[in-house]
């Protein structure tokens, strides 16, 4: 069991899920976000903090022996917004971890690091990045940062390229990208319980019948996703029509992010 697990992005969708479902991983959960959060319960600490504030992040990470890094901009935004949270913030986090004895990090990366691959391609974790947005580029930066700190200092990070983690898949594309909340929870458990992880890249995706990603290199973690998006196919078919074969969300793995403009400040 960990002593103190830091969860960044604790006010967000996955952060709230982690707060409610992962208490058993650590004696204390340290919950942090730039946004307000619910008051601390038993075994919890709540610290409001901007990832862009170097000293605050250093103080935040001190005393933690695990970090579930969910905080940051999670969709396409202006470069300046992304820069503070996902570039400066990630540098601050890795430097703070270095100063704090290198707690293991689970970095919430994204399928948008590879979003411009077409949906007929089956990807391995070491295929080159093809980001589909500035957001995707920022996740590539985070992955590169973890590589630098692993090679230079031995900092362990699990890079989890999350597909679409919501209670249910929301459209036809998500039949291939869906990660169920239960499978997310079991993946985080595996990452923090494994004796040694190094720096694996893991596709954060459930046991869906439709799939674009090969997770065999992460088998050593012992993670076995149990849910499948097939259970929702009929519901999605009834709720919306299948996208035209030339539509962006039928062509590219990153779907509509591929058609986003560059947002101006
Ligand atoms: P979310 O947007 O609901 O939560 C992100 C949280 O980060 C928010 O509460 C926000 O206030 C906080 N944040 C933003 N800027 C910050 C800053 N400068 N300092 C401190 N906190 C800041 O996103 P969600 O869905 O919970 O995702 C969590 C992580 O997983 C994100 O990093 C996202 O990029 C990644 N991810 C999520 C996917 C999903 O399907 N939910 C898919 C792929 C990646
Ligand atoms: C992501 O990276 C986003 O954080 C999330 O909100 C979804 O859009 C997801 O990817 C997706 O591709 O469905």
Tab-separated table of C-alpha atoms and ligand atoms in Angstrom:
chain	number	residue	atom	x	y	z
A	1	UNK	CA	0.000	0.000	0.000
A	2	UNK	CA	1.220	3.522	-0.792
A	3	UNK	CA	1.623	6.051	2.006
A	4	UNK	CA	0.360	9.062	0.077
A	5	UNK	CA	-0.991	9.024	-3.488
A	6	UNK	CA	-1.257	12.412	-5.167
A	7	UNK	CA	-4.141	12.743	-7.613
A	8	UNK	CA	-3.902	15.831	-9.820
A	9	UNK	CA	-6.965	16.915	-11.768
A	10	UNK	CA	-9.062	15.736	-8.813
A	11	UNK	CA	-11.978	18.054	-9.687
A	12	UNK	CA	-12.275	16.578	-13.192
A	13	UNK	CA	-14.211	13.590	-14.499
A	14	UNK	CA	-11.519	10.961	-13.983
A	15	UNK	CA	-10.220	12.685	-10.849
A	16	UNK	CA	-13.612	12.383	-9.150
A	17	UNK	CA	-13.813	8.754	-10.235
A	18	UNK	CA	-10.343	8.074	-8.826
A	19	UNK	CA	-11.179	9.852	-5.580
A	20	UNK	CA	-14.221	7.674	-4.990
A	21	UNK	CA	-12.798	4.342	-6.205
A	22	UNK	CA	-9.099	4.322	-5.294
A	23	UNK	CA	-8.972	5.101	-1.577
A	24	UNK	CA	-7.675	1.589	-0.869
A	25	UNK	CA	-4.437	2.221	-2.789
A	26	UNK	CA	-2.926	4.545	-0.167
A	27	UNK	CA	-3.205	5.517	3.482
A	28	UNK	CA	-3.749	9.102	2.349
A	29	UNK	CA	-5.072	10.522	-0.911
A	30	UNK	CA	-3.740	13.990	-1.635
A	31	UNK	CA	-6.226	15.603	-4.010
A	32	UNK	CA	-5.300	18.598	-6.085
A	33	UNK	CA	-6.750	20.757	-8.841
A	34	UNK	CA	-6.769	24.402	-9.870
A	35	UNK	CA	-10.567	24.255	-9.507
A	36	UNK	CA	-12.336	23.950	-6.158
A	37	UNK	CA	-12.897	20.450	-4.795
A	38	UNK	CA	-15.108	18.940	-2.107
A	39	UNK	CA	-13.790	19.252	1.443
A	40	UNK	CA	-11.474	16.440	2.580
A	41	UNK	CA	-12.943	13.290	4.098
A	42	UNK	CA	-11.109	10.784	6.256
A	43	UNK	CA	-7.741	9.848	4.796
A	44	UNK	CA	-7.817	12.759	2.365
A	45	UNK	CA	-5.928	16.011	1.914
A	46	UNK	CA	-7.210	18.667	-0.485
A	47	UNK	CA	-4.782	21.214	-1.916
A	48	UNK	CA	-5.807	23.718	-4.590
A	49	UNK	CA	-2.844	24.340	-6.867
A	50	UNK	CA	-2.068	25.533	-10.381
A	51	UNK	CA	0.281	23.118	-12.136
A	52	UNK	CA	1.950	26.141	-13.696
A	53	UNK	CA	3.185	27.347	-10.284
A	54	UNK	CA	6.596	25.705	-9.818
A	55	UNK	CA	6.989	26.168	-6.071
A	56	UNK	CA	3.404	25.147	-5.355
A	57	UNK	CA	3.865	21.942	-7.362
A	58	UNK	CA	7.096	21.215	-5.512
A	59	UNK	CA	5.282	21.542	-2.189
A	60	UNK	CA	2.380	19.480	-3.520
A	61	UNK	CA	4.527	16.512	-4.551
A	62	UNK	CA	6.705	16.477	-1.412
A	63	UNK	CA	5.839	13.501	0.797
A	64	UNK	CA	4.003	11.529	-1.930
A	65	UNK	CA	5.110	8.043	-3.019
A	66	UNK	CA	2.786	7.825	-6.038
A	67	UNK	CA	1.289	10.326	-8.492
A	68	UNK	CA	-1.806	9.805	-10.619
A	69	UNK	CA	-1.368	12.723	-12.986
A	70	UNK	CA	-4.765	13.562	-14.455
A	71	UNK	CA	-4.552	17.354	-14.214
A	72	UNK	CA	-4.338	19.584	-17.249
A	73	UNK	CA	-6.242	20.804	-20.257
A	74	UNK	CA	-8.061	17.746	-21.622
A	75	UNK	CA	-9.376	18.981	-24.983
A	76	UNK	CA	-8.250	21.331	-27.761
A	77	UNK	CA	-7.713	24.902	-26.529
A	78	UNK	CA	-5.428	27.879	-27.261
A	79	UNK	CA	-1.695	27.259	-27.139
A	80	UNK	CA	-1.344	29.504	-24.081
A	81	UNK	CA	-3.912	27.557	-22.055
A	82	UNK	CA	-2.339	24.245	-23.035
A	83	UNK	CA	1.158	25.551	-22.426
A	84	UNK	CA	0.643	26.454	-18.773
A	85	UNK	CA	-1.090	23.247	-17.713
A	86	UNK	CA	0.347	20.594	-20.029
A	87	UNK	CA	3.853	21.840	-20.864
A	88	UNK	CA	5.016	23.997	-17.948
A	89	UNK	CA	2.881	21.920	-15.577
A	90	UNK	CA	4.421	18.641	-16.693
A	91	UNK	CA	7.940	20.019	-16.369
A	92	UNK	CA	7.075	21.275	-12.892
A	93	UNK	CA	5.699	17.873	-11.955
A	94	UNK	CA	8.774	15.933	-13.120
A	95	UNK	CA	11.154	18.340	-11.408
A	96	UNK	CA	9.107	18.136	-8.211
A	97	UNK	CA	9.137	14.332	-8.416
A	98	UNK	CA	12.916	14.375	-8.838
A	99	UNK	CA	13.246	16.457	-5.697
A	100	UNK	CA	10.839	14.180	-3.800
A	101	UNK	CA	12.598	10.828	-4.307
A	102	UNK	CA	10.958	9.908	-7.625
A	103	UNK	CA	7.489	8.647	-6.738
A	104	UNK	CA	6.039	6.487	-9.520
A	105	UNK	CA	3.878	8.475	-11.956
A	106	UNK	CA	0.884	7.383	-13.980
A	107	UNK	CA	0.684	9.997	-16.737
A	108	UNK	CA	-2.734	10.341	-18.376
A	109	UNK	CA	-1.674	10.514	-21.996
A	110	UNK	CA	-4.159	10.346	-24.822
A	111	UNK	CA	-5.097	8.701	-28.101
A	112	UNK	CA	-4.685	12.206	-29.572
A	113	UNK	CA	-0.905	11.599	-29.621
A	114	UNK	CA	-1.633	9.316	-32.589
A	115	UNK	CA	-4.961	10.717	-33.781
A	116	UNK	CA	-3.990	11.261	-37.416
A	117	UNK	CA	-3.523	7.528	-38.069
A	118	UNK	CA	-6.450	6.192	-40.023
A	119	UNK	CA	-8.828	3.721	-38.451
A	120	UNK	CA	-7.706	0.856	-40.703
A	121	UNK	CA	-4.234	0.838	-39.073
A	122	UNK	CA	-3.433	-1.352	-36.044
A	123	UNK	CA	-0.880	0.458	-33.909
A	124	UNK	CA	1.925	-0.741	-31.670
A	125	UNK	CA	3.003	1.437	-28.757
A	126	UNK	CA	6.272	2.366	-30.470
A	127	UNK	CA	4.743	3.614	-33.721
A	128	UNK	CA	5.646	7.291	-34.258
A	129	UNK	CA	3.405	9.986	-32.857
A	130	UNK	CA	0.872	11.591	-35.209
A	131	UNK	CA	-0.835	14.171	-32.972
A	132	UNK	CA	-4.103	15.597	-34.185
A	133	UNK	CA	-4.207	18.838	-32.161
A	134	UNK	CA	-2.101	21.145	-29.980
A	135	UNK	CA	-3.579	19.141	-27.117
A	136	UNK	CA	-2.210	15.956	-28.713
A	137	UNK	CA	1.179	17.632	-29.150
A	138	UNK	CA	1.185	18.509	-25.437
A	139	UNK	CA	0.632	14.834	-24.552
A	140	UNK	CA	3.557	13.903	-26.862
A	141	UNK	CA	5.599	16.427	-24.861
A	142	UNK	CA	4.584	14.696	-21.624
A	143	UNK	CA	5.577	11.333	-23.058
A	144	UNK	CA	8.947	12.763	-24.128
A	145	UNK	CA	9.467	14.301	-20.678
A	146	UNK	CA	8.891	10.905	-19.071
A	147	UNK	CA	11.446	9.391	-21.455
A	148	UNK	CA	14.061	11.975	-20.500
A	149	UNK	CA	13.523	11.528	-16.753
A	150	UNK	CA	13.538	7.720	-17.077
A	151	UNK	CA	16.765	7.598	-19.084
A	152	UNK	CA	18.550	10.273	-17.050
A	153	UNK	CA	17.295	9.487	-13.540
A	154	UNK	CA	15.359	6.187	-13.630
A	155	UNK	CA	12.033	7.917	-12.911
A	156	UNK	CA	9.256	5.356	-13.466
A	157	UNK	CA	6.161	6.414	-15.409
A	158	UNK	CA	3.266	4.453	-16.872
A	159	UNK	CA	2.122	6.353	-19.963
A	160	UNK	CA	-1.512	5.480	-20.338
A	161	UNK	CA	-2.872	6.599	-23.699
A	162	UNK	CA	-6.494	6.794	-22.697
A	163	UNK	CA	-9.031	6.284	-25.450
A	164	UNK	CA	-12.418	7.590	-24.254
A	165	UNK	CA	-13.103	7.033	-20.557
A	166	UNK	CA	-16.748	7.751	-19.858
A	167	UNK	CA	-19.562	5.707	-18.290
A	168	UNK	CA	-20.644	4.622	-21.782
A	169	UNK	CA	-19.289	5.051	-25.337
A	170	UNK	CA	-20.994	8.093	-26.880
A	171	UNK	CA	-20.705	7.440	-30.619
A	172	UNK	CA	-19.525	4.908	-33.185
A	173	UNK	CA	-15.872	5.909	-32.917
A	174	UNK	CA	-15.933	5.269	-29.189
A	175	UNK	CA	-16.887	1.646	-29.826
A	176	UNK	CA	-13.146	1.279	-30.575
A	177	UNK	CA	-11.748	3.800	-28.059
A	178	UNK	CA	-13.929	3.233	-24.978
A	179	UNK	CA	-12.297	2.618	-21.607
A	180	UNK	CA	-14.838	1.708	-18.949
A	181	UNK	CA	-14.572	3.310	-15.502
A	182	UNK	CA	-14.060	-0.155	-13.942
A	183	UNK	CA	-11.222	-0.959	-16.347
A	184	UNK	CA	-9.647	2.456	-15.638
A	185	UNK	CA	-9.709	1.694	-11.911
A	186	UNK	CA	-8.163	-1.759	-12.341
A	187	UNK	CA	-5.449	-0.334	-14.600
A	188	UNK	CA	-4.451	2.260	-11.990
A	189	UNK	CA	-4.354	-0.511	-9.366
A	190	UNK	CA	-2.046	-2.633	-11.542
A	191	UNK	CA	0.288	0.297	-12.207
A	192	UNK	CA	0.740	1.152	-8.544
A	193	UNK	CA	0.895	-2.458	-7.286
A	194	UNK	CA	3.496	-3.780	-9.734
A	195	UNK	CA	6.921	-4.190	-8.131
A	196	UNK	CA	8.742	-2.460	-10.991
A	197	UNK	CA	7.320	-0.909	-14.161
A	198	UNK	CA	10.014	1.112	-15.925
A	199	UNK	CA	8.322	3.304	-18.521
A	200	UNK	CA	5.640	1.320	-20.332
A	201	UNK	CA	3.181	2.790	-22.806
A	202	UNK	CA	-0.268	1.303	-22.300
A	203	UNK	CA	-3.341	1.746	-24.457
A	204	UNK	CA	-6.060	2.738	-22.024
A	205	UNK	CA	-8.860	0.870	-23.719
A	206	UNK	CA	-11.360	-1.790	-22.668
A	207	UNK	CA	-11.709	-5.258	-24.123
A	208	UNK	CA	-13.636	-3.920	-27.118
A	209	UNK	CA	-14.335	-6.050	-30.167
A	210	UNK	CA	-13.494	-3.102	-32.428
A	211	UNK	CA	-9.863	-2.236	-31.729
A	212	UNK	CA	-6.983	-0.312	-33.310
A	213	UNK	CA	-4.308	-0.826	-30.641
A	214	UNK	CA	-2.080	-3.720	-29.616
A	215	UNK	CA	-1.474	-3.834	-25.866
A	216	UNK	CA	0.674	-6.970	-25.770
A	217	UNK	CA	3.800	-5.106	-24.613
A	218	UNK	CA	2.013	-4.091	-21.397
A	219	UNK	CA	0.950	-7.663	-20.489
A	220	UNK	CA	3.559	-7.764	-17.704
A	221	UNK	CA	1.387	-5.355	-15.694
A	222	UNK	CA	-1.216	-8.112	-15.352
A	223	UNK	CA	-4.023	-5.742	-16.384
A	224	UNK	CA	-6.986	-7.558	-17.912
A	225	UNK	CA	-9.714	-5.165	-19.043
A	226	UNK	CA	-13.079	-6.864	-18.642
A	227	UNK	CA	-15.661	-4.614	-20.291
A	228	UNK	CA	-16.590	-4.368	-23.957
A	229	UNK	CA	-18.256	-1.555	-25.890
A	230	UNK	CA	-20.263	-4.179	-27.839
A	231	UNK	CA	-22.849	-4.042	-25.063
A	232	UNK	CA	-23.655	-0.480	-26.240
A	233	UNK	CA	-23.544	-0.945	-30.022
A	234	UNK	CA	-27.299	-1.376	-30.478
A	235	UNK	CA	-27.990	1.669	-28.293
A	236	UNK	CA	-25.606	3.825	-30.346
A	237	UNK	CA	-26.999	2.513	-33.644
A	238	UNK	CA	-30.481	3.453	-32.458
A	239	UNK	CA	-29.460	6.897	-31.224
A	240	UNK	CA	-27.474	8.112	-34.268
A	241	UNK	CA	-26.640	7.176	-37.812
A	242	UNK	CA	-23.278	5.650	-38.688
A	243	UNK	CA	-20.987	8.478	-39.876
A	244	UNK	CA	-20.385	8.774	-43.606
A	245	UNK	CA	-17.264	6.804	-44.600
A	246	UNK	CA	-15.453	10.058	-45.490
A	247	UNK	CA	-16.392	11.871	-42.260
A	248	UNK	CA	-13.484	12.766	-40.038
A	249	UNK	CA	-14.701	10.598	-37.168
A	250	UNK	CA	-14.943	7.599	-39.500
A	251	UNK	CA	-11.519	8.118	-41.101
A	252	UNK	CA	-9.107	9.066	-38.310
A	253	UNK	CA	-8.457	7.456	-34.936
A	254	UNK	CA	-8.584	10.870	-33.258
A	255	UNK	CA	-11.980	11.615	-34.805
A	256	UNK	CA	-13.212	15.206	-34.629
A	257	UNK	CA	-9.997	16.491	-33.015
A	258	UNK	CA	-8.455	16.110	-36.502
A	259	UNK	CA	-10.822	18.798	-37.804
A	260	UNK	CA	-10.283	21.290	-34.970
A	261	UNK	CA	-8.841	24.664	-36.004
A	262	UNK	CA	-5.857	26.184	-34.204
A	263	UNK	CA	-7.659	28.229	-31.568
A	264	UNK	CA	-6.331	31.762	-31.264
A	265	UNK	CA	-5.651	33.439	-27.933
B	1	LIG	P1	-11.139	16.962	-17.068
B	1	LIG	O1	-10.983	18.120	-17.972
B	1	LIG	O2	-12.496	16.599	-16.576
B	1	LIG	O3	-10.196	17.153	-15.796
B	1	LIG	C1	-8.932	17.783	-15.866
B	1	LIG	C2	-8.752	18.583	-14.604
B	1	LIG	O4	-7.480	19.256	-14.680
B	1	LIG	C3	-9.831	19.679	-14.415
B	1	LIG	O5	-10.498	19.495	-13.191
B	1	LIG	C4	-9.051	20.979	-14.452
B	1	LIG	O6	-9.532	21.952	-13.549
B	1	LIG	C5	-7.651	20.525	-14.081
B	1	LIG	N1	-6.647	21.477	-14.578
B	1	LIG	C6	-6.638	22.108	-15.783
B	1	LIG	N2	-5.630	22.991	-15.831
B	1	LIG	C7	-4.994	22.914	-14.639
B	1	LIG	C8	-3.888	23.596	-14.079
B	1	LIG	N3	-3.217	24.563	-14.765
B	1	LIG	N4	-3.509	23.282	-12.833
B	1	LIG	C9	-4.172	22.323	-12.119
B	1	LIG	N5	-5.234	21.646	-12.586
B	1	LIG	C10	-5.633	21.935	-13.839
B	1	LIG	O7	-10.482	15.713	-17.817
B	1	LIG	P2	-10.692	14.155	-17.557
B	1	LIG	O8	-11.631	13.634	-18.580
B	1	LIG	O9	-10.926	13.908	-16.132
B	1	LIG	O10	-9.244	13.599	-17.959
B	1	LIG	C11	-8.219	13.482	-17.002
B	1	LIG	C12	-6.888	13.353	-17.740
B	1	LIG	O11	-6.927	12.232	-18.611
B	1	LIG	C13	-6.554	14.574	-18.594
B	1	LIG	O12	-5.156	14.803	-18.499
B	1	LIG	C14	-6.908	14.143	-19.993
B	1	LIG	O13	-6.099	14.799	-20.954
B	1	LIG	C15	-6.623	12.657	-19.929
B	1	LIG	N6	-7.453	11.921	-20.872
B	1	LIG	C16	-8.785	11.732	-20.616
B	1	LIG	C17	-9.572	11.028	-21.501
B	1	LIG	C18	-11.010	10.729	-21.215
B	1	LIG	O14	-11.625	10.052	-22.038
B	1	LIG	N7	-11.589	11.183	-20.107
B	1	LIG	C19	-9.004	10.505	-22.763
B	1	LIG	C20	-7.587	10.755	-22.923
B	1	LIG	C21	-6.853	11.434	-22.005
B	2	LIG	C1	-9.278	12.882	-24.844
B	2	LIG	O1	-8.060	12.963	-24.805
B	2	LIG	C2	-10.143	13.817	-24.084
B	2	LIG	O2	-9.536	14.195	-22.855
B	2	LIG	C3	-11.531	13.266	-23.817
B	2	LIG	O3	-12.372	14.317	-23.378
B	2	LIG	C4	-12.112	12.614	-25.073
B	2	LIG	O4	-12.307	13.575	-26.052
B	2	LIG	C5	-11.170	11.551	-25.565
B	2	LIG	O5	-9.855	12.016	-25.719
B	2	LIG	C6	-11.601	10.918	-26.894
B	2	LIG	O6	-10.800	10.869	-27.821
B	2	LIG	O7	-12.747	10.460	-26.965
